[in-house]
């Protein structure tokens, strides 16, 4: 009797984890470009927030992309996603570098269009990266691989603002900055992405057969006929929508906060790594805490902690207020998986469809910061930051009420 050997997927896993790093890096880099764009293109706060709208608006296609994935498979979706990301960066390079004499509005629109293209690829990558991390290796070490990929994703979110500071702004004064400063660094990212795309195209990756996995679970419970009959899924999608206003709200408003208080000195981009670094630390801590406490209790603590940080920032002077806001990242760090977990309760065969629905809530990052930007332009940054308390309140309601609607017991 011969023992079945586990294929060696070490190299393939390394490449896929690099893809996870790329997802975090590009996502946070985009948000960190707001201050740069406001300066270069002389934008209002609302116009600057279009950077978020162009990027996160792509998540409205989460469900169509999931259907496409079912047609072409996980591997081709992964390869296509990388190709689209690379294409977006190349469009940025040629679109801006060949239109330097055009109006600033035209160059800004080219930038937004290129980042929307990049975002379309990122949405595809997010659909398939985590499932591949789970299957590329021994099943009993799947949780370790997932934790490792998420940790590197967090490292990427911390490094991305530094990329903006040292490779794009690069010590230039506001008068020296131009739209052309992004072209070469972005072209480098595009070339790197295309190389990953080519490598993955020729790599042999295992097939992911979710139907067989579901059958192996031996679940005999009865489920409703459609995911649309589970109200908590839709409440969960809106909770993710509101959560994105929290996660993206602080880094998106930081530039406006510094603009409103010129005595602070420095630039918002210099302090963004502290926020994303806090989220990284929080995720490492959360990996050890999540298994010991009930999701609802831990989510409540995080929500109250984040709200307290934002509230305290209104009464502290100078840079102390900035540091208080940035500390909220520590509490925001584990909210996403906790909200997702509550939204996916007791769904059985509908879990995959529900994941697509809840994932669409990410468009909150495309709309809420834009709305906050409009508020900044008309009433000031303080009122915009106060809007975050509404987001906290809804997620608390979902935690204890909305996530239980329609469920047995």
PDB file of N, CA and C in Angstrom, residues 202-289:
ATOM      1  N   UNK A 202       2.374  30.134 -15.665  1.00  0.00           N
ATOM      2  CA  UNK A 202       3.082  28.887 -15.950  1.00  0.00           C
ATOM      3  C   UNK A 202       3.193  27.967 -14.736  1.00  0.00           C
ATOM      4  N   UNK A 203       2.791  28.453 -13.559  1.00  0.00           N
ATOM      5  CA  UNK A 203       2.830  27.606 -12.367  1.00  0.00           C
ATOM      6  C   UNK A 203       1.677  26.605 -12.379  1.00  0.00           C
ATOM      7  N   UNK A 204       1.950  25.433 -11.851  1.00  0.00           N
ATOM      8  CA  UNK A 204       0.887  24.442 -11.689  1.00  0.00           C
ATOM      9  C   UNK A 204       0.253  24.641 -10.326  1.00  0.00           C
ATOM     10  N   UNK A 205      -1.025  24.961 -10.337  1.00  0.00           N
ATOM     11  CA  UNK A 205      -1.762  25.191  -9.092  1.00  0.00           C
ATOM     12  C   UNK A 205      -2.872  24.156  -8.963  1.00  0.00           C
ATOM     13  N   UNK A 206      -3.198  23.753  -7.742  1.00  0.00           N
ATOM     14  CA  UNK A 206      -4.258  22.749  -7.554  1.00  0.00           C
ATOM     15  C   UNK A 206      -5.635  23.322  -7.861  1.00  0.00           C
ATOM     16  N   UNK A 207      -6.541  22.453  -8.277  1.00  0.00           N
ATOM     17  CA  UNK A 207      -7.919  22.875  -8.485  1.00  0.00           C
ATOM     18  C   UNK A 207      -8.616  22.975  -7.138  1.00  0.00           C
ATOM     19  N   UNK A 208      -9.462  23.986  -7.022  1.00  0.00           N
ATOM     20  CA  UNK A 208     -10.242  24.155  -5.788  1.00  0.00           C
ATOM     21  C   UNK A 208     -11.664  23.724  -6.091  1.00  0.00           C
ATOM     22  N   UNK A 209     -12.077  22.608  -5.502  1.00  0.00           N
ATOM     23  CA  UNK A 209     -13.407  22.051  -5.753  1.00  0.00           C
ATOM     24  C   UNK A 209     -14.250  22.225  -4.497  1.00  0.00           C
ATOM     25  N   UNK A 210     -14.962  23.343  -4.467  1.00  0.00           N
ATOM     26  CA  UNK A 210     -15.724  23.680  -3.267  1.00  0.00           C
ATOM     27  C   UNK A 210     -16.883  22.725  -3.013  1.00  0.00           C
ATOM     28  N   UNK A 211     -17.419  22.155  -4.094  1.00  0.00           N
ATOM     29  CA  UNK A 211     -18.540  21.238  -3.902  1.00  0.00           C
ATOM     30  C   UNK A 211     -18.107  20.012  -3.095  1.00  0.00           C
ATOM     31  N   UNK A 212     -16.903  19.485  -3.421  1.00  0.00           N
ATOM     32  CA  UNK A 212     -16.408  18.328  -2.684  1.00  0.00           C
ATOM     33  C   UNK A 212     -16.111  18.685  -1.234  1.00  0.00           C
ATOM     34  N   UNK A 213     -15.561  19.895  -1.022  1.00  0.00           N
ATOM     35  CA  UNK A 213     -15.266  20.326   0.342  1.00  0.00           C
ATOM     36  C   UNK A 213     -16.545  20.422   1.159  1.00  0.00           C
ATOM     37  N   UNK A 214     -17.591  20.964   0.542  1.00  0.00           N
ATOM     38  CA  UNK A 214     -18.852  21.104   1.264  1.00  0.00           C
ATOM     39  C   UNK A 214     -19.440  19.748   1.617  1.00  0.00           C
ATOM     40  N   UNK A 215     -19.327  18.781   0.685  1.00  0.00           N
ATOM     41  CA  UNK A 215     -19.865  17.447   0.938  1.00  0.00           C
ATOM     42  C   UNK A 215     -19.122  16.753   2.071  1.00  0.00           C
ATOM     43  N   UNK A 216     -17.813  17.018   2.168  1.00  0.00           N
ATOM     44  CA  UNK A 216     -17.007  16.387   3.207  1.00  0.00           C
ATOM     45  C   UNK A 216     -17.332  16.893   4.604  1.00  0.00           C
ATOM     46  N   UNK A 217     -17.995  18.040   4.687  1.00  0.00           N
ATOM     47  CA  UNK A 217     -18.285  18.611   6.008  1.00  0.00           C
ATOM     48  C   UNK A 217     -19.371  17.834   6.744  1.00  0.00           C
ATOM     49  N   UNK A 218     -20.201  17.089   6.018  1.00  0.00           N
ATOM     50  CA  UNK A 218     -21.243  16.291   6.649  1.00  0.00           C
ATOM     51  C   UNK A 218     -22.326  17.111   7.324  1.00  0.00           C
ATOM     52  N   UNK A 219     -22.591  18.312   6.837  1.00  0.00           N
ATOM     53  CA  UNK A 219     -23.597  19.188   7.442  1.00  0.00           C
ATOM     54  C   UNK A 219     -24.987  18.723   7.018  1.00  0.00           C
ATOM     55  N   UNK A 220     -25.833  18.371   7.997  1.00  0.00           N
ATOM     56  CA  UNK A 220     -27.180  17.851   7.703  1.00  0.00           C
ATOM     57  C   UNK A 220     -28.289  18.837   8.064  1.00  0.00           C
ATOM     58  N   UNK A 221     -27.935  20.052   8.454  1.00  0.00           N
ATOM     59  CA  UNK A 221     -28.949  21.025   8.825  1.00  0.00           C
ATOM     60  C   UNK A 221     -29.749  21.481   7.605  1.00  0.00           C
ATOM     61  N   UNK A 222     -30.966  21.953   7.863  1.00  0.00           N
ATOM     62  CA  UNK A 222     -31.806  22.477   6.798  1.00  0.00           C
ATOM     63  C   UNK A 222     -31.572  23.980   6.654  1.00  0.00           C
ATOM     64  N   UNK A 223     -31.519  24.417   5.404  1.00  0.00           N
ATOM     65  CA  UNK A 223     -31.282  25.831   5.147  1.00  0.00           C
ATOM     66  C   UNK A 223     -32.395  26.388   4.279  1.00  0.00           C
ATOM     67  N   UNK A 224     -32.574  27.714   4.330  1.00  0.00           N
ATOM     68  CA  UNK A 224     -33.573  28.379   3.494  1.00  0.00           C
ATOM     69  C   UNK A 224     -33.182  28.239   2.027  1.00  0.00           C
ATOM     70  N   UNK A 225     -34.148  28.442   1.153  1.00  0.00           N
ATOM     71  CA  UNK A 225     -33.935  28.174  -0.272  1.00  0.00           C
ATOM     72  C   UNK A 225     -33.028  29.188  -0.952  1.00  0.00           C
ATOM     73  N   UNK A 226     -32.864  30.368  -0.360  1.00  0.00           N
ATOM     74  CA  UNK A 226     -32.078  31.409  -1.014  1.00  0.00           C
ATOM     75  C   UNK A 226     -31.353  32.256   0.019  1.00  0.00           C
ATOM     76  N   UNK A 227     -30.190  32.757  -0.365  1.00  0.00           N
ATOM     77  CA  UNK A 227     -29.434  33.658   0.511  1.00  0.00           C
ATOM     78  C   UNK A 227     -30.201  34.957   0.741  1.00  0.00           C
ATOM     79  N   UNK A 228     -31.091  35.309  -0.183  1.00  0.00           N
ATOM     80  CA  UNK A 228     -31.859  36.541  -0.054  1.00  0.00           C
ATOM     81  C   UNK A 228     -32.866  36.475   1.099  1.00  0.00           C
ATOM     82  N   UNK A 229     -33.069  35.284   1.652  1.00  0.00           N
ATOM     83  CA  UNK A 229     -34.011  35.125   2.762  1.00  0.00           C
ATOM     84  C   UNK A 229     -33.327  35.238   4.130  1.00  0.00           C
ATOM     85  N   UNK A 230     -32.060  35.623   4.133  1.00  0.00           N
ATOM     86  CA  UNK A 230     -31.304  35.798   5.374  1.00  0.00           C
ATOM     87  C   UNK A 230     -31.026  37.289   5.582  1.00  0.00           C
ATOM     88  N   UNK A 231     -31.866  37.978   6.372  1.00  0.00           N
ATOM     89  CA  UNK A 231     -31.687  39.430   6.557  1.00  0.00           C
ATOM     90  C   UNK A 231     -30.330  39.808   7.140  1.00  0.00           C
ATOM     91  N   UNK A 232     -29.759  38.936   7.982  1.00  0.00           N
ATOM     92  CA  UNK A 232     -28.512  39.324   8.638  1.00  0.00           C
ATOM     93  C   UNK A 232     -27.361  39.467   7.639  1.00  0.00           C
ATOM     94  N   UNK A 233     -27.499  38.822   6.480  1.00  0.00           N
ATOM     95  CA  UNK A 233     -26.462  38.971   5.446  1.00  0.00           C
ATOM     96  C   UNK A 233     -26.447  40.409   4.938  1.00  0.00           C
ATOM     97  N   UNK A 234     -27.625  40.958   4.689  1.00  0.00           N
ATOM     98  CA  UNK A 234     -27.722  42.324   4.157  1.00  0.00           C
ATOM     99  C   UNK A 234     -27.334  43.345   5.225  1.00  0.00           C
ATOM    100  N   UNK A 235     -27.738  43.075   6.460  1.00  0.00           N
ATOM    101  CA  UNK A 235     -27.285  43.957   7.549  1.00  0.00           C
ATOM    102  C   UNK A 235     -25.761  43.889   7.683  1.00  0.00           C
ATOM    103  N   UNK A 236     -25.207  42.697   7.439  1.00  0.00           N
ATOM    104  CA  UNK A 236     -23.756  42.532   7.502  1.00  0.00           C
ATOM    105  C   UNK A 236     -23.053  43.298   6.396  1.00  0.00           C
ATOM    106  N   UNK A 237     -23.645  43.287   5.187  1.00  0.00           N
ATOM    107  CA  UNK A 237     -23.071  44.047   4.074  1.00  0.00           C
ATOM    108  C   UNK A 237     -23.042  45.533   4.400  1.00  0.00           C
ATOM    109  N   UNK A 238     -24.124  46.014   5.037  1.00  0.00           N
ATOM    110  CA  UNK A 238     -24.159  47.434   5.394  1.00  0.00           C
ATOM    111  C   UNK A 238     -23.214  47.727   6.560  1.00  0.00           C
ATOM    112  N   UNK A 239     -22.983  46.731   7.413  1.00  0.00           N
ATOM    113  CA  UNK A 239     -22.012  46.907   8.499  1.00  0.00           C
ATOM    114  C   UNK A 239     -20.604  47.053   7.931  1.00  0.00           C
ATOM    115  N   UNK A 240     -20.275  46.254   6.895  1.00  0.00           N
ATOM    116  CA  UNK A 240     -18.983  46.414   6.223  1.00  0.00           C
ATOM    117  C   UNK A 240     -18.925  47.782   5.549  1.00  0.00           C
ATOM    118  N   UNK A 241     -20.038  48.204   4.951  1.00  0.00           N
ATOM    119  CA  UNK A 241     -20.129  49.530   4.332  1.00  0.00           C
ATOM    120  C   UNK A 241     -19.761  50.607   5.346  1.00  0.00           C
ATOM    121  N   UNK A 242     -20.359  50.537   6.542  1.00  0.00           N
ATOM    122  CA  UNK A 242     -20.081  51.523   7.584  1.00  0.00           C
ATOM    123  C   UNK A 242     -18.668  51.366   8.143  1.00  0.00           C
ATOM    124  N   UNK A 243     -18.216  50.118   8.280  1.00  0.00           N
ATOM    125  CA  UNK A 243     -16.860  49.893   8.794  1.00  0.00           C
ATOM    126  C   UNK A 243     -15.812  50.529   7.894  1.00  0.00           C
ATOM    127  N   UNK A 244     -16.033  50.496   6.583  1.00  0.00           N
ATOM    128  CA  UNK A 244     -15.061  51.107   5.672  1.00  0.00           C
ATOM    129  C   UNK A 244     -14.958  52.606   5.902  1.00  0.00           C
ATOM    130  N   UNK A 245     -16.040  53.209   6.362  1.00  0.00           N
ATOM    131  CA  UNK A 245     -15.976  54.624   6.732  1.00  0.00           C
ATOM    132  C   UNK A 245     -15.087  54.855   7.936  1.00  0.00           C
ATOM    133  N   UNK A 246     -14.935  53.818   8.767  1.00  0.00           N
ATOM    134  CA  UNK A 246     -14.048  53.910   9.928  1.00  0.00           C
ATOM    135  C   UNK A 246     -12.598  53.638   9.523  1.00  0.00           C
ATOM    136  N   UNK A 247     -12.387  52.516   8.830  1.00  0.00           N
ATOM    137  CA  UNK A 247     -11.014  52.144   8.470  1.00  0.00           C
ATOM    138  C   UNK A 247     -10.375  53.184   7.555  1.00  0.00           C
ATOM    139  N   UNK A 248     -11.135  53.641   6.555  1.00  0.00           N
ATOM    140  CA  UNK A 248     -10.595  54.588   5.583  1.00  0.00           C
ATOM    141  C   UNK A 248     -10.829  56.033   6.014  1.00  0.00           C
ATOM    142  N   UNK A 249     -11.807  56.242   6.895  1.00  0.00           N
ATOM    143  CA  UNK A 249     -12.166  57.601   7.290  1.00  0.00           C
ATOM    144  C   UNK A 249     -11.020  58.385   7.906  1.00  0.00           C
ATOM    145  N   UNK A 250     -10.314  57.775   8.864  1.00  0.00           N
ATOM    146  CA  UNK A 250      -9.239  58.495   9.543  1.00  0.00           C
ATOM    147  C   UNK A 250      -8.087  58.829   8.601  1.00  0.00           C
ATOM    148  N   UNK A 251      -7.516  57.859   7.870  1.00  0.00           N
ATOM    149  CA  UNK A 251      -6.428  58.235   6.959  1.00  0.00           C
ATOM    150  C   UNK A 251      -6.878  59.172   5.846  1.00  0.00           C
ATOM    151  N   UNK A 252      -8.158  59.091   5.451  1.00  0.00           N
ATOM    152  CA  UNK A 252      -8.654  59.966   4.394  1.00  0.00           C
ATOM    153  C   UNK A 252      -8.833  61.399   4.878  1.00  0.00           C
ATOM    154  N   UNK A 253      -9.182  61.576   6.155  1.00  0.00           N
ATOM    155  CA  UNK A 253      -9.407  62.904   6.718  1.00  0.00           C
ATOM    156  C   UNK A 253      -8.148  63.529   7.305  1.00  0.00           C
ATOM    157  N   UNK A 254      -7.086  62.752   7.434  1.00  0.00           N
ATOM    158  CA  UNK A 254      -5.894  63.255   8.114  1.00  0.00           C
ATOM    159  C   UNK A 254      -5.284  64.443   7.369  1.00  0.00           C
ATOM    160  N   UNK A 255      -5.289  64.389   6.051  1.00  0.00           N
ATOM    161  CA  UNK A 255      -4.759  65.502   5.271  1.00  0.00           C
ATOM    162  C   UNK A 255      -5.553  66.777   5.530  1.00  0.00           C
ATOM    163  N   UNK A 256      -6.884  66.670   5.545  1.00  0.00           N
ATOM    164  CA  UNK A 256      -7.731  67.832   5.816  1.00  0.00           C
ATOM    165  C   UNK A 256      -7.508  68.338   7.238  1.00  0.00           C
ATOM    166  N   UNK A 257      -7.264  67.424   8.178  1.00  0.00           N
ATOM    167  CA  UNK A 257      -7.022  67.814   9.566  1.00  0.00           C
ATOM    168  C   UNK A 257      -5.746  68.650   9.674  1.00  0.00           C
ATOM    169  N   UNK A 258      -4.690  68.215   8.991  1.00  0.00           N
ATOM    170  CA  UNK A 258      -3.442  68.976   9.009  1.00  0.00           C
ATOM    171  C   UNK A 258      -3.608  70.319   8.293  1.00  0.00           C
ATOM    172  N   UNK A 259      -4.400  70.341   7.232  1.00  0.00           N
ATOM    173  CA  UNK A 259      -4.648  71.598   6.529  1.00  0.00           C
ATOM    174  C   UNK A 259      -5.384  72.598   7.410  1.00  0.00           C
ATOM    175  N   UNK A 260      -6.257  72.092   8.271  1.00  0.00           N
ATOM    176  CA  UNK A 260      -7.043  72.977   9.139  1.00  0.00           C
ATOM    177  C   UNK A 260      -6.247  73.479  10.342  1.00  0.00           C
ATOM    178  N   UNK A 261      -5.117  72.837  10.621  1.00  0.00           N
ATOM    179  CA  UNK A 261      -4.285  73.219  11.764  1.00  0.00           C
ATOM    180  C   UNK A 261      -2.831  73.350  11.309  1.00  0.00           C
ATOM    181  N   UNK A 262      -2.514  74.426  10.580  1.00  0.00           N
ATOM    182  CA  UNK A 262      -1.161  74.586  10.038  1.00  0.00           C
ATOM    183  C   UNK A 262      -0.065  74.664  11.098  1.00  0.00           C
ATOM    184  N   UNK A 263      -0.437  74.973  12.347  1.00  0.00           N
ATOM    185  CA  UNK A 263       0.564  75.045  13.417  1.00  0.00           C
ATOM    186  C   UNK A 263       1.105  73.671  13.806  1.00  0.00           C
ATOM    187  N   UNK A 264       0.467  72.595  13.341  1.00  0.00           N
ATOM    188  CA  UNK A 264       0.937  71.250  13.691  1.00  0.00           C
ATOM    189  C   UNK A 264       2.293  70.955  13.057  1.00  0.00           C
ATOM    190  N   UNK A 265       2.508  71.455  11.839  1.00  0.00           N
ATOM    191  CA  UNK A 265       3.751  71.155  11.132  1.00  0.00           C
ATOM    192  C   UNK A 265       3.719  69.754  10.549  1.00  0.00           C
ATOM    193  N   UNK A 266       4.579  69.498   9.584  1.00  0.00           N
ATOM    194  CA  UNK A 266       4.645  68.181   8.968  1.00  0.00           C
ATOM    195  C   UNK A 266       3.506  67.953   7.987  1.00  0.00           C
ATOM    196  N   UNK A 267       3.480  66.754   7.404  1.00  0.00           N
ATOM    197  CA  UNK A 267       2.455  66.369   6.446  1.00  0.00           C
ATOM    198  C   UNK A 267       1.737  65.123   6.935  1.00  0.00           C
ATOM    199  N   UNK A 268       0.492  64.979   6.505  1.00  0.00           N
ATOM    200  CA  UNK A 268      -0.304  63.825   6.915  1.00  0.00           C
ATOM    201  C   UNK A 268       0.371  62.519   6.520  1.00  0.00           C
ATOM    202  N   UNK A 269       1.006  62.509   5.332  1.00  0.00           N
ATOM    203  CA  UNK A 269       1.641  61.286   4.841  1.00  0.00           C
ATOM    204  C   UNK A 269       2.727  60.777   5.785  1.00  0.00           C
ATOM    205  N   UNK A 270       3.336  61.688   6.543  1.00  0.00           N
ATOM    206  CA  UNK A 270       4.403  61.294   7.459  1.00  0.00           C
ATOM    207  C   UNK A 270       3.880  60.486   8.640  1.00  0.00           C
ATOM    208  N   UNK A 271       2.583  60.637   8.938  1.00  0.00           N
ATOM    209  CA  UNK A 271       2.013  60.001  10.123  1.00  0.00           C
ATOM    210  C   UNK A 271       1.107  58.818   9.790  1.00  0.00           C
ATOM    211  N   UNK A 272       0.763  58.650   8.515  1.00  0.00           N
ATOM    212  CA  UNK A 272      -0.101  57.528   8.128  1.00  0.00           C
ATOM    213  C   UNK A 272       0.479  56.160   8.495  1.00  0.00           C
ATOM    214  N   UNK A 273       1.809  55.959   8.409  1.00  0.00           N
ATOM    215  CA  UNK A 273       2.336  54.648   8.819  1.00  0.00           C
ATOM    216  C   UNK A 273       2.001  54.284  10.254  1.00  0.00           C
ATOM    217  N   UNK A 274       1.796  55.281  11.113  1.00  0.00           N
ATOM    218  CA  UNK A 274       1.430  54.987  12.511  1.00  0.00           C
ATOM    219  C   UNK A 274       0.044  54.365  12.582  1.00  0.00           C
ATOM    220  N   UNK A 275      -0.880  54.869  11.763  1.00  0.00           N
ATOM    221  CA  UNK A 275      -2.233  54.311  11.752  1.00  0.00           C
ATOM    222  C   UNK A 275      -2.227  52.881  11.231  1.00  0.00           C
ATOM    223  N   UNK A 276      -1.607  52.688  10.050  1.00  0.00           N
ATOM    224  CA  UNK A 276      -1.590  51.347   9.464  1.00  0.00           C
ATOM    225  C   UNK A 276      -0.702  50.406  10.272  1.00  0.00           C
ATOM    226  N   UNK A 277       0.332  50.958  10.909  1.00  0.00           N
ATOM    227  CA  UNK A 277       1.150  50.134  11.801  1.00  0.00           C
ATOM    228  C   UNK A 277       0.357  49.668  13.003  1.00  0.00           C
ATOM    229  N   UNK A 278      -0.531  50.545  13.517  1.00  0.00           N
ATOM    230  CA  UNK A 278      -1.406  50.145  14.623  1.00  0.00           C
ATOM    231  C   UNK A 278      -2.340  49.025  14.216  1.00  0.00           C
ATOM    232  N   UNK A 279      -2.840  49.077  12.987  1.00  0.00           N
ATOM    233  CA  UNK A 279      -3.691  47.994  12.500  1.00  0.00           C
ATOM    234  C   UNK A 279      -2.898  46.699  12.370  1.00  0.00           C
ATOM    235  N   UNK A 280      -1.642  46.808  11.953  1.00  0.00           N
ATOM    236  CA  UNK A 280      -0.799  45.614  11.843  1.00  0.00           C
ATOM    237  C   UNK A 280      -0.590  44.979  13.215  1.00  0.00           C
ATOM    238  N   UNK A 281      -0.248  45.800  14.195  1.00  0.00           N
ATOM    239  CA  UNK A 281      -0.042  45.289  15.557  1.00  0.00           C
ATOM    240  C   UNK A 281      -1.332  44.677  16.088  1.00  0.00           C
ATOM    241  N   UNK A 282      -2.455  45.354  15.826  1.00  0.00           N
ATOM    242  CA  UNK A 282      -3.737  44.849  16.294  1.00  0.00           C
ATOM    243  C   UNK A 282      -4.082  43.499  15.699  1.00  0.00           C
ATOM    244  N   UNK A 283      -3.712  43.277  14.451  1.00  0.00           N
ATOM    245  CA  UNK A 283      -4.001  41.985  13.814  1.00  0.00           C
ATOM    246  C   UNK A 283      -3.145  40.872  14.402  1.00  0.00           C
ATOM    247  N   UNK A 284      -1.904  41.186  14.725  1.00  0.00           N
ATOM    248  CA  UNK A 284      -1.059  40.184  15.365  1.00  0.00           C
ATOM    249  C   UNK A 284      -1.620  39.823  16.742  1.00  0.00           C
ATOM    250  N   UNK A 285      -2.029  40.846  17.503  1.00  0.00           N
ATOM    251  CA  UNK A 285      -2.631  40.590  18.818  1.00  0.00           C
ATOM    252  C   UNK A 285      -3.943  39.842  18.651  1.00  0.00           C
ATOM    253  N   UNK A 286      -4.734  40.277  17.656  1.00  0.00           N
ATOM    254  CA  UNK A 286      -6.041  39.662  17.443  1.00  0.00           C
ATOM    255  C   UNK A 286      -5.959  38.195  17.101  1.00  0.00           C
ATOM    256  N   UNK A 287      -4.883  37.786  16.414  1.00  0.00           N
ATOM    257  CA  UNK A 287      -4.727  36.373  16.064  1.00  0.00           C
ATOM    258  C   UNK A 287      -4.714  35.501  17.306  1.00  0.00           C
ATOM    259  N   UNK A 288      -4.174  36.021  18.407  1.00  0.00           N
ATOM    260  CA  UNK A 288      -4.135  35.255  19.644  1.00  0.00           C
ATOM    261  C   UNK A 288      -5.367  35.426  20.506  1.00  0.00           C
ATOM    262  N   UNK A 289      -6.085  36.545  20.297  1.00  0.00           N
ATOM    263  CA  UNK A 289      -7.233  36.859  21.153  1.00  0.00           C
ATOM    264  C   UNK A 289      -8.540  36.303  20.603  1.00  0.00           C
TER     265      UNK A 289
END
